[in-house]
Short mmCIF file of C-alpha atoms and ligand atoms in Angstrom, two decimals:
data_model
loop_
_atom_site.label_atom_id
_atom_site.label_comp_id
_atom_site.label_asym_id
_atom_site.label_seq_id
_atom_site.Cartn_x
_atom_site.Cartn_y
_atom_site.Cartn_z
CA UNK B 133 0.00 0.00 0.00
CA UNK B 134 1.63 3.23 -1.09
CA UNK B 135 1.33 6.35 1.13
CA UNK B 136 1.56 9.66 -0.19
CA UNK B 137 0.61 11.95 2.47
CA UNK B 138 3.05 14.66 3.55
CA UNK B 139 3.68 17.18 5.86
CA UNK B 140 3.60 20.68 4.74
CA UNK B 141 3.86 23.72 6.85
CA UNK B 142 2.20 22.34 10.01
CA UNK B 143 -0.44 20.90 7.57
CA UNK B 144 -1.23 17.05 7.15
CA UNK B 145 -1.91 16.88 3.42
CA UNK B 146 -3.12 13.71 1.36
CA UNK B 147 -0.43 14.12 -1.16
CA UNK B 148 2.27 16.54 -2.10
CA UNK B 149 0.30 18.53 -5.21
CA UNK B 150 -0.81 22.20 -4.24
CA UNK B 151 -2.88 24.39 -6.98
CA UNK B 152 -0.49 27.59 -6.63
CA UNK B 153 -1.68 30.52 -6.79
CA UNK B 154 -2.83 32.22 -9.54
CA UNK B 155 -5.92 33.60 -11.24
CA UNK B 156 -7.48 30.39 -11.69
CA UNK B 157 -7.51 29.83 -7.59
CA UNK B 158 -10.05 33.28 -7.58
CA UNK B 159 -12.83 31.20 -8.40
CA UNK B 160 -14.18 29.00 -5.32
CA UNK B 161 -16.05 26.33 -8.37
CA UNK B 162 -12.43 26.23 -9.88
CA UNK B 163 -10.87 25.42 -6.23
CA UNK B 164 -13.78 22.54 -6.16
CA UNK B 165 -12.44 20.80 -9.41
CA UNK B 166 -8.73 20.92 -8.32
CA UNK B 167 -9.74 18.67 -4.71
CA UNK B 168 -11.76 16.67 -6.92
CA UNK B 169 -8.92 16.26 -9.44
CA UNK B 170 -6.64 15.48 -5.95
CA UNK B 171 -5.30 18.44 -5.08
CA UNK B 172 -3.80 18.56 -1.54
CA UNK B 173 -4.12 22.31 -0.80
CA UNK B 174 -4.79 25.42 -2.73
CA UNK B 175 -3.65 28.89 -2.61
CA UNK B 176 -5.97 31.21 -3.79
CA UNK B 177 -5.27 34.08 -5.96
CA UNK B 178 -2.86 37.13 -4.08
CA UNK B 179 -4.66 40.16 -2.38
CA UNK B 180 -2.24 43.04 -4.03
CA UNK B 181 -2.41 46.10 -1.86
CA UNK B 182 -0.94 48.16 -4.82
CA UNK B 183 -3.80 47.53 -7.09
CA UNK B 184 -6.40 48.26 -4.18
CA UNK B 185 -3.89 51.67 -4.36
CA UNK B 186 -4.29 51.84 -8.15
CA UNK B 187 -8.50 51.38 -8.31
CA UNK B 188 -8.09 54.44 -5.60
CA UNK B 189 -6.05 56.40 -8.03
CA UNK B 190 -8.49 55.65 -10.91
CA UNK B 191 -11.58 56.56 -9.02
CA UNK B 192 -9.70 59.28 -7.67
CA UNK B 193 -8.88 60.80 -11.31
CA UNK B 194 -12.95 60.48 -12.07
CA UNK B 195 -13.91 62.20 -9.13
CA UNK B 196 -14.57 66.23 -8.81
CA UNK B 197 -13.90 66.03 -5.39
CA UNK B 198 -9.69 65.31 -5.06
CA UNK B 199 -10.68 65.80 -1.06
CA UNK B 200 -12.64 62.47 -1.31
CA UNK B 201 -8.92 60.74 -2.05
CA UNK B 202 -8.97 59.00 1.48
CA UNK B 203 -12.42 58.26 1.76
CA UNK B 204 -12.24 56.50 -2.05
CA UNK B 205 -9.14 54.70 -1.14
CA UNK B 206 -10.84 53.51 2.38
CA UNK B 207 -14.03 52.47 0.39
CA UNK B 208 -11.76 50.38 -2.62
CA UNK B 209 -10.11 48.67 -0.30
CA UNK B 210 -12.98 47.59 2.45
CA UNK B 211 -14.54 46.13 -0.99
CA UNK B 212 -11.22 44.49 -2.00
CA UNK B 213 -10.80 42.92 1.20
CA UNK B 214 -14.11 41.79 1.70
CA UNK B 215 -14.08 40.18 -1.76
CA UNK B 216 -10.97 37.92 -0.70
CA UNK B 217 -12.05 37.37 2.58
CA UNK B 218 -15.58 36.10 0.49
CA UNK B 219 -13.56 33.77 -1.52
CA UNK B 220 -11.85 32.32 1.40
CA UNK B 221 -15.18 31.51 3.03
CA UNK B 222 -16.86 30.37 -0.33
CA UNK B 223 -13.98 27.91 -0.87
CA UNK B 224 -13.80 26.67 2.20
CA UNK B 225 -17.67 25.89 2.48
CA UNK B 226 -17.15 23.67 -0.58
CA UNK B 227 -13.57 22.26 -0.05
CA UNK B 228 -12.10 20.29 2.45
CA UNK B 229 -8.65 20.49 2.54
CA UNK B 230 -6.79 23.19 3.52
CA UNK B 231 -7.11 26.56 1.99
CA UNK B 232 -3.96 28.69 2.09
CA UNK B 233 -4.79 32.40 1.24
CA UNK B 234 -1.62 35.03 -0.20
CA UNK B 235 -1.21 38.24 -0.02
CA UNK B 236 1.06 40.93 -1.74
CA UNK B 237 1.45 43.91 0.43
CA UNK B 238 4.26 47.21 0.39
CA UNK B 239 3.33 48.90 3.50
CA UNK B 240 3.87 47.36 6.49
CA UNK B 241 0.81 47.54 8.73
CA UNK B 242 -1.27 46.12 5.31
CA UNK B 243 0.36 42.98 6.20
CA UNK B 244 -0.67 42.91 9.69
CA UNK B 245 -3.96 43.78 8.86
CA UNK B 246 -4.39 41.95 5.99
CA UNK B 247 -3.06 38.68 8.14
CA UNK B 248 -5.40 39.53 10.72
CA UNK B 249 -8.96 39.43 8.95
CA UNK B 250 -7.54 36.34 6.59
CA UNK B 251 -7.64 34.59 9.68
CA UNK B 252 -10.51 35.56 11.27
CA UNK B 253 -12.37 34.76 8.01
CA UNK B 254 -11.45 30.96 8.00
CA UNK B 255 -8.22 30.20 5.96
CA UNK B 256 -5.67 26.89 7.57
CA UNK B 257 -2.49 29.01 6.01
CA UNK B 258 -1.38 32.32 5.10
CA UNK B 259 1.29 32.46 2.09
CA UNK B 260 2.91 35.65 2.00
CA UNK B 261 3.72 36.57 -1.75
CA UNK B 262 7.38 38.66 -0.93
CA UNK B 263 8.47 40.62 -3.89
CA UNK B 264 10.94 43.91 -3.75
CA UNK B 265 13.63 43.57 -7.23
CA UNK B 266 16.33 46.10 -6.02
CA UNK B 267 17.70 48.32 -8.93
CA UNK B 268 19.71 51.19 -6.87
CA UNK B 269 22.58 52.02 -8.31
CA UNK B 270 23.00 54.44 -4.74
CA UNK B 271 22.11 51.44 -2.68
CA UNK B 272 24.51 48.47 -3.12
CA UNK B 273 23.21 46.51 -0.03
CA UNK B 274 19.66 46.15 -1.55
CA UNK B 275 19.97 42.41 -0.39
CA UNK B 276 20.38 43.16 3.18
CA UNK B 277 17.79 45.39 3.30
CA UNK B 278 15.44 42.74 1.21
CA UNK B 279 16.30 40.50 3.95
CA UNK B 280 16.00 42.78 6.94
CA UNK B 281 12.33 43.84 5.80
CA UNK B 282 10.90 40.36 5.04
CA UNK B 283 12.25 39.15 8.41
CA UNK B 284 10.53 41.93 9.88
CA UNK B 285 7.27 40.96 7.83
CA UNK B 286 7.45 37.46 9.29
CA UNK B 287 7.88 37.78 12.17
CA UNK B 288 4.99 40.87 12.83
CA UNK B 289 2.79 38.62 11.05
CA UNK B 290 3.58 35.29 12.84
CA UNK B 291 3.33 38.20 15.99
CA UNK B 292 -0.21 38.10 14.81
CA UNK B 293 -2.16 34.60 13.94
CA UNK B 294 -1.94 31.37 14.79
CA UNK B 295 -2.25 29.86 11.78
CA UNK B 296 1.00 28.23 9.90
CA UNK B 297 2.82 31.24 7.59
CA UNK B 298 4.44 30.26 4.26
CA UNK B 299 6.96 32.99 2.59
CA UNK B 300 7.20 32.87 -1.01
CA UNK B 301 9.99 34.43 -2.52
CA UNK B 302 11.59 34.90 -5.84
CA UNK B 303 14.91 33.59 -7.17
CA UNK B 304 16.57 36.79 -7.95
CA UNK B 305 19.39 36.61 -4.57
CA UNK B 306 23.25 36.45 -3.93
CA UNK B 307 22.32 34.22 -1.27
CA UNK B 308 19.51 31.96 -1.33
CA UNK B 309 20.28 29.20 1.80
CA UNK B 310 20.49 33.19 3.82
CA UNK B 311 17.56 34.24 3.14
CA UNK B 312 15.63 30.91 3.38
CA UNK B 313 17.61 30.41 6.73
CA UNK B 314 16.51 34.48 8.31
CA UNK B 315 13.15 33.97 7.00
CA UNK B 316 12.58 29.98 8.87
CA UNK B 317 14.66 31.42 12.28
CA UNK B 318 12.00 34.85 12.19
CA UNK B 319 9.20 31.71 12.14
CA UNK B 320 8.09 31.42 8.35
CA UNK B 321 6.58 27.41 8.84
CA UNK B 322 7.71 26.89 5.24
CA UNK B 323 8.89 28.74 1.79
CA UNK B 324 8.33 28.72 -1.66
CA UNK B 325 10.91 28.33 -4.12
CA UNK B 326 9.95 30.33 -6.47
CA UNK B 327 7.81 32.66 -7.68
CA UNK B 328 7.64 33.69 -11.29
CA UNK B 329 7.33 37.43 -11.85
CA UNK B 330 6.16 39.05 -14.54
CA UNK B 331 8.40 38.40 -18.25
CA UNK B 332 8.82 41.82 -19.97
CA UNK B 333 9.58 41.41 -24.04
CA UNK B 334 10.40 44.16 -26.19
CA UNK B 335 7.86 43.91 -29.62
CA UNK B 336 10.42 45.36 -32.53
CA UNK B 337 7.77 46.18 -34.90
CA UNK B 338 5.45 48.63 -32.49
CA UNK B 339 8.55 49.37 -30.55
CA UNK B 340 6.67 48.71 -27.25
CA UNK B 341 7.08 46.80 -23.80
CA UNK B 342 5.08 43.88 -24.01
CA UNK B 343 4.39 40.70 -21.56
CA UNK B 344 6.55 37.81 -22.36
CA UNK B 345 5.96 34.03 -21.54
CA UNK B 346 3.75 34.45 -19.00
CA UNK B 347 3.75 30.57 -18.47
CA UNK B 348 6.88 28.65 -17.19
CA UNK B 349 8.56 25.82 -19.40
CA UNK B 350 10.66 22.56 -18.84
CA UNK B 351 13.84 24.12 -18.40
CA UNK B 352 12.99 26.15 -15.69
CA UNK B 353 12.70 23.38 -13.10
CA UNK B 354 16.70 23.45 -12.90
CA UNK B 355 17.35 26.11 -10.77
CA UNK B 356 14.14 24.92 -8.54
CA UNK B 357 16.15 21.87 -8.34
CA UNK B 358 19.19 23.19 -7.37
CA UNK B 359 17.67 25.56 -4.68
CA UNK B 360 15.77 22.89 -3.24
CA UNK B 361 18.65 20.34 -3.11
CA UNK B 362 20.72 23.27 -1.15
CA UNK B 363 18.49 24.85 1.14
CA UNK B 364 16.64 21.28 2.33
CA UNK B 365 20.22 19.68 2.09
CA UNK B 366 21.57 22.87 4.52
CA UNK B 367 18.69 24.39 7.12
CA UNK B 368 17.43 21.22 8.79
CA UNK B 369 13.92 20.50 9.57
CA UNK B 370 13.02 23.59 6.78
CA UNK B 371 9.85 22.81 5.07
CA UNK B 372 10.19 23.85 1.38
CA UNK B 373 7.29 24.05 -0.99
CA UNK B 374 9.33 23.67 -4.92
CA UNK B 375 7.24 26.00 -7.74
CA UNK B 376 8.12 26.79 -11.06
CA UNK B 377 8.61 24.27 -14.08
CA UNK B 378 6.38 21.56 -12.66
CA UNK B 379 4.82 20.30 -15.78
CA UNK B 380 5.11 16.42 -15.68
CA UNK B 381 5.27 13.48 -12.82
CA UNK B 382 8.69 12.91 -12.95
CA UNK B 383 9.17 16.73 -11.79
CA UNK B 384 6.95 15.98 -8.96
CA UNK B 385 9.41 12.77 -7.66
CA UNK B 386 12.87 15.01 -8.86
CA UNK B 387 11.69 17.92 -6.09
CA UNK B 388 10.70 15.27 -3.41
CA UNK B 389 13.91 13.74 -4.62
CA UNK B 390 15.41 16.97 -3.81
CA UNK B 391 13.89 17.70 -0.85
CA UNK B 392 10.74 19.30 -1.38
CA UNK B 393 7.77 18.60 1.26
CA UNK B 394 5.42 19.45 -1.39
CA UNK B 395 5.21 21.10 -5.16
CA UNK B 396 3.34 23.97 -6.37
CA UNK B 397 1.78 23.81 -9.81
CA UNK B 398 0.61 27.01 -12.00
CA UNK B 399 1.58 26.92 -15.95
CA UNK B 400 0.82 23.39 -15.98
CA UNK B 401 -3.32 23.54 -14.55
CA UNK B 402 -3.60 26.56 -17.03
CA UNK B 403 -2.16 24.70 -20.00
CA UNK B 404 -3.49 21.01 -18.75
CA UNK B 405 -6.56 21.80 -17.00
CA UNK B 406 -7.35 20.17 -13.34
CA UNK B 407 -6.82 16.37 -14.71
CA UNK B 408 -3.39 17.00 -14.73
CA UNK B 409 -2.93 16.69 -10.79
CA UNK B 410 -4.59 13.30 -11.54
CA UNK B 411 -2.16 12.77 -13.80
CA UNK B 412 1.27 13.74 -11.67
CA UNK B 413 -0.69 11.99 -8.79
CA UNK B 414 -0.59 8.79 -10.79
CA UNK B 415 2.75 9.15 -12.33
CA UNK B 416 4.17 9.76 -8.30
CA UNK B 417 1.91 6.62 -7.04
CA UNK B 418 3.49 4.43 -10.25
CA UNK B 419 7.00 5.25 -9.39
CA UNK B 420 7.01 4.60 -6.11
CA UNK B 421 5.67 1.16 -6.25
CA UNK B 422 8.47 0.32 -8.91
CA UNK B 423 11.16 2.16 -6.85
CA UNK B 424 9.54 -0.14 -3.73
CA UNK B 425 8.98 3.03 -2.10
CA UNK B 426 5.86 2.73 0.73
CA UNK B 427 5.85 6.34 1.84
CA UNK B 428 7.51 9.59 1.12
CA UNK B 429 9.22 10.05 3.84
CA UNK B 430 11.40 6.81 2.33
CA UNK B 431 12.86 8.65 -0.09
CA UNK B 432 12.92 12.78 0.32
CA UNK B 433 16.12 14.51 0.28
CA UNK B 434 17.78 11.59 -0.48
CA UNK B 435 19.45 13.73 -3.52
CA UNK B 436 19.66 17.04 -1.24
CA UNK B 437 22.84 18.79 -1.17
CA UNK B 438 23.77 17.00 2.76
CA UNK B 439 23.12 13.45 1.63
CA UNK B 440 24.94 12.90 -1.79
CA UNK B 441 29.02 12.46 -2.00
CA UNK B 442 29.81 15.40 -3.70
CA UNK B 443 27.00 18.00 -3.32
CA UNK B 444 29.35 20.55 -4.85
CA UNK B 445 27.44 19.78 -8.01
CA UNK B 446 25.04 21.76 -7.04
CA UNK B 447 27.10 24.56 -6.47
CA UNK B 448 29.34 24.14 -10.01
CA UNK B 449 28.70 27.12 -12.48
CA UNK B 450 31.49 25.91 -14.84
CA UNK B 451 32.93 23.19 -16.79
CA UNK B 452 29.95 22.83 -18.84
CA UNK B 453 32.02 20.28 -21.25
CA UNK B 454 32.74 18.19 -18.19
CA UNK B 455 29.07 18.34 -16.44
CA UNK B 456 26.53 17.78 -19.95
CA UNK B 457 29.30 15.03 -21.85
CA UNK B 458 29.27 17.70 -25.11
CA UNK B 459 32.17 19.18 -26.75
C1 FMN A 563 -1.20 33.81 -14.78
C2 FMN A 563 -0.46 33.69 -13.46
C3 FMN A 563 -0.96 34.34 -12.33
C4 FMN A 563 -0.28 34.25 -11.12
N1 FMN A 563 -0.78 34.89 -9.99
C5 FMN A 563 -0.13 34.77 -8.81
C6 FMN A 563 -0.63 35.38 -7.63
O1 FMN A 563 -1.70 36.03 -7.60
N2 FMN A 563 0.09 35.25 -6.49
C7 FMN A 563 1.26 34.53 -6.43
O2 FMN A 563 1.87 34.42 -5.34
N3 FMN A 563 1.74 33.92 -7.53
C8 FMN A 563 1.10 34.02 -8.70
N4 FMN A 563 1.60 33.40 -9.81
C9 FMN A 563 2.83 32.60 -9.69
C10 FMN A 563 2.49 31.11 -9.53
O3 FMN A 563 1.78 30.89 -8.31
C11 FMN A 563 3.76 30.23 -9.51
O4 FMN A 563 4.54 30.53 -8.37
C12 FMN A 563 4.63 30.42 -10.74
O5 FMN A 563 3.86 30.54 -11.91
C13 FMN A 563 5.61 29.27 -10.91
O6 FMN A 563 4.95 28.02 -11.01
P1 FMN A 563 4.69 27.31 -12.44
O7 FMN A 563 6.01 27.10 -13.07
O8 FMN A 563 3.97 26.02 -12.09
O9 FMN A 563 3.82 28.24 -13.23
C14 FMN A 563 0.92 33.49 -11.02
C15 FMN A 563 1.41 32.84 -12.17
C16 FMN A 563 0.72 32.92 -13.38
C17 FMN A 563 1.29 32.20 -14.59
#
């Protein structure tokens, strides 16, 4: 009999596939068909405090009244809110596993409040979607400041509900086992690695910005990989969540493999639809079986940067020739 529960950031889950987040996870029918299709967990779409700003600005600019600015912004974002905190209560009444809610914030008392009434309104998990790219050319230490202020995040948060808090982060870092490490010791239960931001292209014909892939392919699952292997392999006991380039079910066993508690899938339910979680959950199920694997415990980490003989090859940035076999 082949066991495929996990443990996930304080939550028992029946397997290790969670619907990321994303606009599909807005829609509480949507969330339905993902647990019916086997999904352990989902986390609904972000709450952005800067668009709640923006919908201010825009009512703002239609307004006769520039006096009303506080009032408008007070009355977008009471709707916002109440919108999300709708969707976590509508999925929730028709879902039964765990409901992890995300939010997106700048200022730092949105957090806190944000955290506060995401609670309150039912959710088992609170991911917190971190995202600052630094650009200063004044302001060399960017990273050290990126690190100071999502400690700080953390912990106030974790300062302020009970229930398990996930940071999700993005890959662009000197130093990713330091920031996984600050964020677990300030009491994150569990990160994400990674988030995708948005893909700006350049279209040569109208000479304008434009969005590029907005959907992750194959290739990107190697630096999940690596990240995963490293961080699991060096912070012990750290509860990692791998996202990005999760398409197929031998992606699923490579970041359990690599030390992954569970996997977060995006491009793949948008470009699949919700049978491919039965698919992956299959495709994990076969493999074990044939790899006489009864649980996962058996066999995660086992390829993490601590448990192979030379984990430097996760570190190696060279001798290409050497690594791939090619000329
Ligand atoms: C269309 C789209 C919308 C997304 N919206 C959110 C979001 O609201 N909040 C968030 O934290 N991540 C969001 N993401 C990021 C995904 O949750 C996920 O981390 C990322 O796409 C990498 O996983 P993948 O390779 O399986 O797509 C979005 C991604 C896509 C493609």
């Amino acid at each position: 009999m082949t066991n495929i529960q996990t443990q996930y950031a304080g939550l028992k889950l029946r397997n290790p596939i969670i619907a990321g987040s994303s606009g599909l996870t807005g829609k509480p029918e949507k969330n339905r068909e993902f647990e019916k299709t086997g999904a352990a967990a989902i986390v609904l779409k972000s709450l952005f405090e800067e668009q709640i700003e923006m919908q201010g600005q825009v009512l703002l600019r239609e307004t006769d009244y520039p006096e009303a600015a506080d009032y408008l912004y007070q009355y977008v974002k009471a709707n916002q809110v109440n919108n999300y905190l709708d969707l976590i209560k509508a999925t929730k009444d028709c879902c039964s596993i765990p409901v992890i809610a995300s939010i997106n914030c700048y200022k730092a008392d949105a957090w806190i409040e944000f955290s506060r009434q995401i609670e309150i309104a039912g959710a088992d998990a609170l991911e917190l979607n971190l995202f600052r790219l630094e650009t200063s050319l004044t302001e060399p230490d960017g990273y050290e400041r990126s690190m100071n202020i999502y400690a700080d995040i953390i912990r106030k948060v974790k300062e302020t509900v009970h229930i398990p808090v996930i940071a999700k982060i993005g890959k662009y870092f000197n130093n990713i086992p330091a920031m996984a490490n600050t964020l677990k010791a300030n009491g994150a239960d569990a990160i994400v690695l990674f988030n995708r931001f948005y893909q700006p292209d350049i279209d040569i014909n109208s000479r304008q910005i434009v969005s590029g892939n907005v959907f992750s392919n194959h290739s990107d699952i190697s630096d999940t990989l690596r990240w995963t292997a490293i961080v699991s392999g060096m912070i012990p006991g750290i509860n990692i969540a791998a996202s990005t380039g999760i398409q197929e079910w031998e992606d699923v066993v490579k970041c359990l493999l690599a030390g992954a508690s569970a996997v977060q899938i995006c491009s793949a339910l948008y470009t699949h639809g919700a049978e491919i979680i039965t698919q992956l959950l299959s495709g994990l199920e076969e493999w074990m079986q044939h790899a006489n694997f009864q649980s996962i415990p058996q066999f995660k980490g086992t390829l993490n940067y601590a448990n192979i003989k030379d984990p430097a090859i996760y570190e190696r940035a060279q001798f290409m020739k050497y690594l791939s076999g090619r000329d």
